XYZ file of N, CA and C in Angstrom:
774
model
N 111.400 101.479 116.474
C 111.670 102.214 115.898
C 112.157 100.953 114.537
N 112.117 100.061 114.687
C 112.376 99.413 113.719
C 110.543 99.387 112.624
N 109.750 98.671 113.073
C 108.241 99.709 112.458
C 109.069 100.667 112.074
N 108.780 102.230 112.393
C 108.991 103.698 111.980
C 109.997 103.364 111.210
N 111.319 102.179 110.623
C 112.401 103.396 110.071
C 112.159 102.443 108.755
N 111.537 101.891 108.538
C 111.022 100.574 108.058
C 109.615 101.445 106.821
N 108.900 102.398 107.525
C 107.725 103.848 106.437
C 108.899 104.675 106.110
N 109.887 105.049 106.717
C 111.314 105.896 106.768
C 110.773 105.388 105.610
N 111.800 104.027 105.297
C 112.034 103.688 103.996
C 111.516 103.445 102.843
N 110.245 104.223 103.118
C 109.434 104.820 101.584
C 109.715 105.773 100.939
N 109.688 106.958 101.315
C 110.180 107.995 101.230
C 110.860 108.678 99.801
N 112.229 108.382 100.112
C 113.065 108.613 99.065
C 113.047 108.096 97.676
N 112.166 105.813 98.072
C 111.984 105.667 96.513
C 110.733 105.978 96.096
N 109.461 105.672 96.699
C 108.948 106.392 96.113
C 108.110 107.843 95.965
N 109.880 108.851 96.006
C 109.637 110.212 95.962
C 110.366 110.660 94.112
N 110.970 109.120 94.284
C 112.403 108.678 92.659
C 110.967 108.636 91.760
N 109.882 106.919 92.318
C 109.528 106.839 91.128
C 108.731 107.785 90.794
N 107.627 108.422 91.085
C 106.643 110.248 91.285
C 107.762 110.790 90.524
N 109.180 110.878 91.112
C 109.593 111.476 89.087
C 109.772 110.775 87.414
N 110.141 110.097 88.866
C 110.312 109.452 87.099
C 109.287 108.936 86.395
N 108.328 108.164 87.483
C 106.833 108.945 86.649
C 106.268 110.055 85.937
N 106.203 111.437 86.310
C 105.575 112.406 86.240
C 107.009 113.067 85.274
N 107.682 112.875 84.839
C 108.473 113.543 83.554
C 108.185 112.701 82.071
N 108.243 111.379 82.320
C 108.183 110.055 81.573
C 106.726 111.145 80.970
N 105.456 110.841 81.895
C 104.088 110.970 81.035
C 104.274 112.390 80.884
N 105.113 113.860 81.067
C 105.292 114.798 80.117
C 105.986 114.734 79.302
N 106.872 114.406 79.012
C 107.091 114.316 77.950
C 106.673 113.574 76.731
N 106.787 112.292 76.392
C 106.257 111.323 75.927
C 104.830 110.492 75.974
N 104.778 110.608 77.545
C 102.787 109.772 77.664
C 103.587 109.209 79.276
N 102.390 107.710 77.988
C 103.028 106.282 77.883
C 103.476 105.364 76.426
N 104.259 106.050 76.613
C 105.121 105.284 75.619
C 106.193 105.263 76.952
N 106.908 107.135 77.384
C 107.720 107.205 78.099
C 108.020 106.241 78.293
N 106.338 106.181 79.481
C 106.736 105.761 80.835
C 107.284 103.299 80.566
N 106.274 103.291 78.874
C 106.863 102.262 78.216
C 107.964 101.809 78.552
N 108.639 102.443 77.760
C 109.899 103.020 78.128
C 111.088 103.178 79.354
N 110.713 104.163 80.314
C 111.432 103.292 81.702
C 111.707 101.912 81.968
N 110.011 102.105 81.970
C 109.840 100.299 82.275
C 110.694 99.447 81.907
N 111.133 99.810 80.418
C 111.547 98.364 80.075
C 113.164 98.775 80.359
N 113.532 100.242 79.895
C 115.155 100.777 81.134
C 115.331 100.283 82.280
N 114.255 100.046 82.864
C 114.693 99.343 84.662
C 114.897 97.405 84.415
N 113.969 97.625 83.083
C 113.932 95.614 83.588
C 114.760 94.845 82.175
N 116.115 96.824 81.925
C 117.271 95.340 80.637
C 117.716 95.367 81.431
N 118.359 95.501 83.916
C 118.869 95.497 84.390
C 118.709 93.955 84.607
N 117.529 93.514 85.131
C 117.178 91.650 85.509
C 117.558 91.055 85.982
N 118.397 90.715 84.928
C 119.120 88.669 84.200
C 120.125 90.612 85.922
N 120.550 91.224 86.141
C 121.822 91.148 87.845
C 121.046 91.304 88.698
N 119.710 92.357 88.900
C 119.163 92.350 89.808
C 119.171 90.135 90.222
N 118.945 89.867 89.270
C 117.859 88.007 89.896
C 118.881 87.826 90.809
N 120.019 87.780 89.992
C 121.600 87.376 90.193
C 122.107 88.235 91.545
N 121.946 88.996 91.795
C 122.061 89.894 93.286
C 120.786 88.961 93.963
N 119.491 89.268 93.355
C 118.573 88.491 94.662
C 118.555 87.598 95.095
N 119.493 86.390 94.496
C 119.853 84.835 94.501
C 120.751 84.573 95.379
N 122.048 85.351 95.192
C 123.047 85.626 95.890
C 123.152 84.785 98.185
N 122.181 85.589 98.364
C 122.174 85.677 99.561
C 120.670 84.012 100.176
N 120.379 83.883 99.178
C 119.826 82.101 99.937
C 121.130 81.045 99.170
N 121.462 81.152 98.127
C 121.793 80.737 97.674
C 123.046 80.727 98.499
N 124.710 81.368 98.992
C 124.792 80.953 100.227
C 124.244 80.340 101.918
N 123.135 80.616 102.635
C 122.297 80.160 103.069
C 121.195 78.875 102.715
N 121.492 78.671 101.760
C 121.791 76.943 101.842
C 122.893 76.032 101.926
N 123.631 76.999 100.694
C 125.453 76.313 101.330
C 125.537 75.725 103.150
N 125.373 76.840 103.668
C 125.721 77.322 104.607
C 124.108 75.570 105.140
N 123.364 75.149 105.212
C 122.563 74.571 105.291
C 122.839 72.538 105.313
N 123.573 72.946 104.339
C 123.761 71.770 103.478
C 125.592 71.300 104.556
N 125.651 72.714 105.182
C 127.750 72.473 105.828
C 126.993 71.414 106.457
N 126.205 71.232 107.317
C 125.594 71.452 108.556
C 124.876 70.373 108.585
N 124.109 69.974 107.962
C 124.007 68.663 107.722
C 125.038 67.379 106.859
N 125.798 67.777 106.102
C 127.144 67.047 105.777
C 128.190 66.608 106.553
N 128.008 67.718 108.131
C 128.871 67.754 109.485
C 131.312 68.818 108.630
N 130.220 69.457 107.777
C 131.250 70.145 108.382
C 132.001 71.305 109.294
N 133.153 70.969 109.260
C 133.631 72.252 110.190
C 133.723 73.462 110.539
N 132.841 73.787 112.150
C 131.822 75.289 112.069
C 132.760 76.223 111.816
N 133.362 76.278 111.719
C 134.055 77.401 110.110
C 133.883 77.529 109.691
N 133.637 76.216 108.162
C 132.596 76.272 106.808
C 131.009 77.441 107.385
N 130.708 77.070 108.186
C 129.791 77.559 108.835
C 129.824 78.869 108.845
N 130.434 79.566 109.890
C 129.924 80.436 109.351
C 131.264 81.083 108.524
N 131.912 81.163 107.498
C 131.666 81.936 106.549
C 130.311 81.611 105.555
N 129.639 80.683 105.457
C 128.740 81.174 104.968
C 127.634 81.527 105.638
N 127.982 82.598 106.984
C 126.847 82.722 107.572
C 127.530 84.257 106.921
N 128.962 85.522 107.237
C 129.234 86.450 106.863
C 128.056 86.894 105.113
N 128.881 84.964 104.080
C 128.168 85.517 103.586
C 126.572 85.732 102.884
N 126.087 85.351 103.471
C 124.752 85.257 103.839
C 124.640 86.234 104.158
N 124.539 87.476 105.451
C 124.611 88.872 105.039
C 124.872 89.195 104.694
N 126.009 89.335 103.475
C 126.923 90.181 102.900
C 125.552 89.894 101.473
N 125.106 88.642 101.825
C 123.689 88.222 100.220
C 122.171 89.216 100.401
N 122.232 89.194 102.328
C 121.019 90.059 102.484
C 120.935 91.362 101.733
N 122.383 91.961 101.944
C 122.697 93.496 101.363
C 122.029 94.205 100.342
N 122.632 92.875 99.915
C 122.745 92.795 97.643
C 121.330 93.073 97.298
N 120.734 91.530 98.278
C 119.181 91.371 98.268
C 118.053 92.770 98.824
N 118.175 93.107 98.608
C 117.492 94.790 99.239
C 117.882 96.146 98.202
N 118.805 95.539 97.836
C 119.375 96.276 96.295
C 118.496 96.692 95.399
N 118.330 94.212 95.267
C 118.440 94.000 94.244
C 116.656 94.330 94.113
N 115.976 94.176 95.006
C 114.601 94.512 95.666
C 114.149 96.099 95.021
N 114.822 96.938 95.140
C 114.638 97.875 94.837
C 115.131 97.990 92.856
N 115.289 97.951 92.798
C 115.305 97.959 91.382
C 113.303 97.430 90.861
N 113.799 96.127 91.440
C 112.416 94.981 90.978
C 111.140 95.844 90.870
N 110.803 96.827 92.461
C 109.795 96.922 93.019
C 109.505 98.650 92.108
N 111.430 99.161 91.931
C 110.358 100.094 90.725
C 110.020 99.773 89.401
N 110.563 99.062 88.862
C 110.229 98.339 87.137
C 108.907 97.797 87.946
N 108.215 97.223 89.000
C 106.897 96.112 89.045
C 105.894 97.640 88.823
N 106.136 98.584 89.264
C 105.414 99.661 89.469
C 105.736 100.857 87.615
N 106.374 100.793 87.159
C 105.999 101.741 85.746
C 105.615 100.227 85.096
N 105.725 99.179 84.731
C 105.098 98.291 84.406
C 103.928 97.973 84.799
N 102.943 98.225 86.215
C 102.036 98.240 85.467
C 101.437 99.962 85.964
N 101.857 99.946 85.701
C 101.346 101.532 85.376
C 100.648 101.471 83.831
N 102.443 101.062 83.323
C 101.883 100.572 81.334
C 100.662 100.166 80.932
N 100.657 99.023 81.549
C 99.457 97.567 82.146
C 98.464 98.226 82.451
N 98.204 99.707 82.741
C 96.979 100.497 83.096
C 97.106 101.151 82.116
N 97.732 101.807 81.773
C 97.192 102.596 79.977
C 96.434 101.529 79.495
N 97.323 100.446 79.310
C 97.013 99.356 78.800
C 95.399 99.472 78.315
N 94.673 99.145 79.586
C 93.747 98.331 80.019
C 93.029 100.050 79.451
N 92.941 100.733 79.597
C 92.432 101.612 79.906
C 92.242 102.676 77.727
N 93.531 101.840 77.402
C 93.111 102.389 75.782
C 92.428 101.024 75.937
N 92.076 99.366 75.751
C 91.565 98.078 75.142
C 90.276 98.464 75.553
N 90.041 99.044 76.778
C 88.619 99.462 77.357
C 87.539 100.936 76.624
N 87.960 101.582 76.341
C 87.772 102.886 75.603
C 87.378 102.714 74.309
N 88.081 101.154 73.351
C 88.123 100.985 72.783
C 85.592 100.132 72.202
N 85.973 100.308 73.084
C 84.856 99.548 72.523
C 83.548 101.015 73.196
N 83.873 102.033 73.607
C 83.054 103.558 74.159
C 82.550 103.794 72.892
N 81.440 104.536 73.446
C 82.307 106.043 72.347
C 82.739 106.593 72.412
N 83.102 107.837 71.296
C 84.338 108.272 72.024
C 84.807 109.528 72.391
N 83.469 109.895 72.965
C 82.976 111.027 74.326
C 82.703 111.101 75.609
N 82.602 108.968 75.630
C 82.706 108.672 76.642
C 84.219 107.991 77.168
N 84.477 107.403 76.493
C 86.106 106.708 75.899
C 86.651 107.460 77.508
N 87.203 106.334 78.237
C 88.494 106.613 79.271
C 89.831 107.186 79.059
N 89.597 106.921 78.276
C 90.923 107.532 77.063
C 91.016 109.119 76.623
N 89.705 109.654 75.979
C 89.187 110.441 76.241
C 88.496 111.293 77.184
N 87.685 111.029 78.086
C 87.386 111.889 79.043
C 88.036 111.241 80.922
N 89.434 110.432 80.359
C 89.400 110.312 81.305
C 88.578 109.690 82.790
N 89.504 109.054 84.331
C 88.475 108.616 85.299
C 89.116 109.810 86.550
N 87.288 109.994 86.380
C 87.091 111.132 87.447
C 86.980 110.191 88.576
N 88.102 111.109 90.124
C 87.987 110.726 91.067
C 87.052 110.835 91.800
N 86.093 112.099 91.444
C 85.335 112.154 92.342
C 84.023 111.229 92.193
N 83.681 110.667 90.982
C 83.096 109.359 91.177
C 82.574 108.727 91.830
N 81.635 108.046 92.675
C 80.586 107.562 94.318
C 81.988 105.902 93.560
N 81.487 105.471 92.333
C 81.997 104.515 91.896
C 83.484 104.254 91.575
N 84.434 105.317 90.945
C 86.355 105.752 90.992
C 85.876 105.408 92.914
N 85.797 105.862 93.838
C 86.441 106.366 94.679
C 86.344 105.612 95.705
N 85.263 104.699 95.836
C 84.994 103.384 96.343
C 85.197 102.292 96.002
N 85.687 102.398 95.138
C 86.846 101.199 93.864
C 88.117 101.717 94.643
N 88.560 102.298 94.172
C 89.454 103.349 94.819
C 90.363 102.772 96.083
N 89.168 102.962 96.933
C 89.380 102.370 98.607
C 90.203 100.995 99.062
N 88.770 100.756 97.801
C 89.115 99.064 97.924
C 90.495 98.471 97.699
N 90.519 98.974 96.231
C 91.853 98.684 96.184
C 93.095 98.510 96.326
N 92.581 99.397 98.195
C 94.004 99.580 98.323
C 93.872 98.981 99.168
N 92.734 98.571 99.388
C 93.120 97.010 100.349
C 93.774 96.056 100.030
N 93.396 96.332 99.028
C 94.398 94.786 98.322
C 95.546 94.104 98.881
N 95.954 94.853 98.682
C 98.110 94.410 98.948
C 98.374 94.009 100.206
N 96.732 94.723 101.302
C 97.132 94.388 102.736
C 96.427 93.422 103.095
N 95.688 92.808 102.005
C 95.051 91.823 102.348
C 95.910 90.188 101.815
N 96.635 90.304 100.908
C 96.976 89.573 99.568
C 98.069 89.009 101.457
N 99.544 90.565 101.224
C 100.020 89.980 102.693
C 100.077 89.114 104.009
N 99.067 89.931 103.910
C 97.728 89.274 104.916
C 97.346 87.922 105.014
N 96.839 87.016 104.144
C 96.614 85.199 103.271
C 98.770 85.298 103.353
N 99.650 85.790 102.981
C 100.707 85.059 102.498
C 101.607 84.786 103.758
N 101.691 86.423 104.547
C 101.638 86.126 106.381
C 101.931 84.663 107.173
N 100.029 84.740 107.166
C 99.507 83.556 107.926
C 100.087 82.532 107.851
N 100.520 82.288 106.095
C 100.392 81.221 105.594
C 102.130 80.940 106.314
N 103.191 81.927 105.617
C 104.306 81.223 106.544
C 104.287 80.787 107.654
N 103.023 81.936 108.290
C 103.471 81.534 110.346
C 103.183 79.640 110.081
N 101.556 80.413 108.928
C 101.174 78.606 109.358
C 102.173 77.175 109.011
N 102.692 77.094 107.633
C 104.329 75.862 108.164
C 104.567 76.426 109.090
N 104.976 77.256 109.806
C 106.320 77.203 110.698
C 106.254 77.166 111.602
N 104.436 77.416 112.105
C 104.242 76.754 113.002
C 104.172 74.871 112.880
N 103.636 74.356 111.411
C 104.352 72.723 111.005
C 105.886 72.436 111.394
N 106.528 73.206 111.385
C 107.796 72.430 111.226
C 108.643 72.486 112.614
N 108.282 72.962 113.275
C 108.230 74.088 114.781
C 107.940 72.035 115.471
N 106.366 71.639 114.988
C 106.279 70.029 115.151
C 106.632 69.569 114.797
N 106.645 68.308 113.766
C 107.823 67.790 113.280
C 109.195 67.665 113.835
N 109.974 69.206 114.291
C 111.080 69.090 115.323
C 110.457 68.404 116.347
N 109.928 69.522 117.307
C 109.038 69.079 117.903
C 109.088 67.000 118.614
N 108.505 66.795 117.516
C 107.861 65.222 116.870
C 109.707 64.060 117.189
N 110.268 64.478 116.393
C 111.144 63.668 115.893
C 112.483 64.048 117.291
N 112.435 64.893 117.499
C 113.368 64.902 119.201
C 112.484 64.219 120.187
N 111.893 64.614 120.322
C 110.790 63.408 121.155
C 110.230 61.651 121.033
N 110.753 60.790 119.959
C 110.136 60.006 119.255
C 111.406 58.962 118.731
N 112.434 59.724 118.571
C 113.213 59.400 117.608
C 114.631 59.549 118.980
N 115.438 57.538 119.482
C 116.327 57.769 120.457
C 117.612 58.337 120.495
N 118.317 59.473 121.052
C 119.243 58.771 120.708
C 119.689 60.866 119.911
N 118.732 61.497 119.656
C 119.285 62.891 118.822
C 119.327 63.951 119.487
N 118.574 64.074 120.672
C 119.063 64.900 121.127
C 121.128 64.768 122.099
N 120.964 63.452 122.055
C 122.498 63.737 122.474
C 123.377 63.478 120.777
N 123.070 63.578 120.386
C 123.834 63.384 118.647
C 123.291 65.292 118.007
N 122.828 64.901 118.387
C 122.487 67.572 117.237
C 123.026 68.036 118.822
N 123.536 67.834 120.103
C 124.249 69.098 120.808
C 124.953 68.947 120.605
N 126.192 67.866 119.082
C 127.847 67.740 119.419
C 127.996 68.849 118.533
N 129.758 68.878 118.367
C 129.730 69.477 116.778
C 130.801 69.380 116.604
N 131.178 69.827 115.726
C 132.377 69.404 114.658
C 133.963 68.404 114.962
N 134.010 68.602 115.758
C 135.426 67.591 116.836
C 134.917 66.538 117.880
N 133.877 66.648 118.264
C 132.536 65.747 119.144
C 132.371 65.020 118.360
N 131.880 64.964 117.627
C 131.335 63.747 116.684
C 132.258 63.583 115.877
N 133.373 63.781 114.563
C 134.816 62.719 115.022
C 135.295 62.040 115.485
N 135.563 62.904 117.568
C 135.280 61.730 118.206
C 134.730 60.663 118.434
N 133.273 60.876 118.292
C 132.364 60.024 119.523
C 132.458 58.903 118.047
N 131.986 59.834 116.663
C 132.440 58.305 115.359
C 134.132 56.864 115.467
N 134.945 58.302 116.410
C 136.521 56.993 116.294
C 136.012 56.023 117.266
N 135.139 56.470 118.562
C 135.164 55.693 119.205
C 134.209 54.851 119.711
N 133.185 54.833 118.216
C 132.863 53.513 117.705
C 131.113 53.931 117.866
N 130.672 55.330 118.976
C 129.788 55.319 118.825
C 129.084 56.105 117.548
N 126.778 55.155 117.581
C 126.199 55.351 115.925
C 125.500 56.948 117.002
N 125.590 57.475 115.688
C 125.882 59.381 115.731
C 124.025 59.174 115.381
N 122.920 59.431 114.955
C 121.257 60.180 115.085
C 121.656 60.740 114.316
N 120.820 60.897 113.252
C 120.494 61.742 111.909
C 118.683 62.359 112.182
N 118.206 63.066 112.534
C 117.089 63.529 111.855
C 117.278 62.795 110.847
N 115.321 63.359 111.105
C 114.243 63.325 109.296
C 114.792 64.193 108.668
N 115.782 64.529 107.904
C 115.113 65.863 106.708
C 114.643 66.065 105.864
N 113.804 64.369 105.790
C 113.229 64.334 104.349
C 111.959 65.212 105.392
N 111.361 64.498 105.949
C 110.102 65.696 106.674
C 109.949 66.933 106.874
N 110.499 66.695 107.074
C 110.794 68.594 107.599
C 111.023 69.320 105.673
N 111.748 69.121 104.590
C 111.272 68.863 103.472
C 110.013 69.994 102.448
N 109.982 68.554 103.219
C 107.798 68.393 101.538
C 106.909 68.477 102.749
N 107.892 69.956 104.041
C 106.426 70.668 105.108
C 106.600 72.067 103.657
N 108.037 71.822 103.973
C 108.257 73.714 103.086
C 107.596 73.421 102.115
N 108.121 72.282 101.489
C 107.691 72.495 99.622
C 106.452 71.865 99.824
N 105.523 71.318 100.836
C 104.702 71.749 100.179
C 103.416 72.725 100.624
N 104.091 72.949 101.853
C 103.209 74.652 102.329
C 103.409 75.684 101.603
N 104.645 75.937 100.755
C 105.168 76.681 100.165
C 104.048 76.171 98.387
N 103.608 75.599 98.698
C 102.669 75.468 97.439
C 101.156 75.595 97.297
N 100.132 75.008 98.557
C 99.391 75.057 98.704
C 99.400 76.233 99.676
N 99.632 76.913 99.798
C 98.823 78.367 100.683
C 99.625 79.314 99.671
N 99.459 79.422 98.961
C 99.465 80.144 97.592
C 98.686 79.986 97.311
N 97.684 79.121 97.694
C 96.620 79.141 95.994
C 95.298 79.993 96.827
N 95.085 80.320 97.422
C 94.076 82.005 98.049
C 94.279 83.065 97.496
N 95.975 83.009 98.029
C 95.758 84.952 96.979
C 96.385 84.860 95.831
N 96.343 83.518 95.210
C 96.772 83.697 93.922
C 95.038 83.432 93.648
N 93.982 83.236 94.215
C 92.315 83.532 93.395
C 91.829 84.704 94.007
N 92.638 85.062 94.328
C 92.681 86.494 94.635
C 92.875 87.617 93.662
N 94.330 87.656 94.086
C 94.493 88.709 92.651
C 94.525 87.870 91.040
N 94.064 87.334 91.323
C 93.279 86.598 89.015
C 91.314 87.263 89.504
N 91.341 87.072 90.721
C 89.247 87.166 90.433
C 89.240 88.285 91.059
N 89.481 88.234 91.993
C 89.258 90.338 92.349
C 88.927 91.342 91.005
N 90.018 92.030 90.188
C 89.336 92.744 88.587
C 88.177 92.312 87.536
N 88.456 89.974 88.196
C 86.926 89.701 87.254
C 85.379 90.527 88.133
N 85.995 90.281 88.821
C 84.658 90.456 89.424
C 84.239 91.371 89.885
N 85.111 92.872 90.490
C 84.339 93.637 90.167
C 83.989 94.624 88.663
N 85.259 94.171 87.263
C 84.332 94.014 86.423
C 83.285 94.024 86.385
N 83.288 92.198 86.653
C 81.246 91.986 85.752
C 80.443 92.750 86.778
N 80.782 93.262 87.917
C 79.973 93.893 88.572
C 79.196 95.456 88.861
N 80.629 95.650 88.400
C 80.416 97.054 88.972
C 81.171 98.067 87.905
N 81.996 97.005 86.401
C 81.735 98.371 84.586
C 83.589 98.542 84.962
N 83.491 99.319 84.192
C 84.896 99.629 83.707
C 85.490 99.946 84.651
N 84.852 101.514 84.804
C 85.189 102.408 85.755
C 85.588 102.187 87.059
N 85.274 101.169 87.571
C 85.095 100.267 89.479
C 86.658 99.485 89.131
N 87.241 99.650 87.776
C 88.292 98.138 87.395
C 89.265 99.500 87.541
N 88.909 100.492 86.538
C 90.053 101.065 86.658
C 90.277 102.179 88.027
N 89.623 102.158 88.772
C 89.852 102.117 90.342
C 90.512 101.804 91.188
N 89.832 100.325 91.289
C 90.703 99.028 91.639
C 91.531 99.083 91.503
N 92.566 99.435 90.138
C 93.464 99.315 90.173
C 95.016 100.602 90.109
N 94.219 101.592 90.043
C 95.112 102.803 91.064
C 95.175 102.745 92.089
N 95.406 101.858 93.176
C 94.553 101.893 93.852
C 95.311 101.301 93.977
N 95.206 99.962 94.811
C 95.853 98.889 94.120
C 97.631 99.193 93.951
N 98.183 99.702 92.741
C 99.795 99.937 92.261
C 99.403 101.148 93.880
N 98.916 102.513 93.963
C 99.688 103.545 94.138
C 99.923 102.000 96.067
N 98.688 100.873 96.217
C 98.463 101.220 97.751
C 100.435 99.756 97.917
N 100.337 99.153 96.744
C 101.491 98.003 96.549
C 102.615 98.902 96.828
N 103.113 100.405 95.914
C 104.372 100.305 95.459
C 105.113 101.052 97.064
N 103.629 101.763 98.520
C 103.753 101.756 99.317
C 104.230 100.317 100.190
N 103.488 99.345 100.373
C 103.807 98.697 101.259
C 104.853 97.554 100.976
N 105.436 97.188 99.135
C 106.453 96.729 98.965
C 108.118 97.528 99.406
């Protein structure tokens, strides 16, 4: 049911984006699409502010646990984090819509720039991109696959980082004496234990932070190379029309996937 609901959530946003693109192209051409993209990007500061509300609240809750605040503090940050998840979903809607319009505007810029070095009767700006061309249609299908490839790499990266984090936590529980007993105490039990002179053992937070930080940087190398090198390789070996099909397929597929 959850997967079906996720698929269903694409319907209304995609219809709205399609209508915006149609009206923009119909009235003012690519200039209209660029203006529509700028209109959505005008709300960028608000969208970013909404988007980071949840992570800030979540990090505040983590800090509250690390400094051993009462559990009531964590309850409040959890409520704020839940509200932040809702606002983040709204902000992502704006981001996806503006990204689709900007991608279309950049696609038009690519067509215009590529046509400058072609004969006028054969330029893409004049003749357009023929979907019935084998090279274009093949590149279109390949381009529609690239966002899934990119998503697979990023999801595997998250899974590998999470696995490394679990192993580190298991190592600390096994190797640090007294950590299990100290970690199981709530705020009031910790205060009572300290009042009785008991020394509480703390986990090695720095090791977990290093795993998350290094993994977030290292694991994005392959997806970054994929995005940068794919159009270069396709254009070098198959030509401009293949790149046009690749970009069109990628844009159409990534909007649904996002």
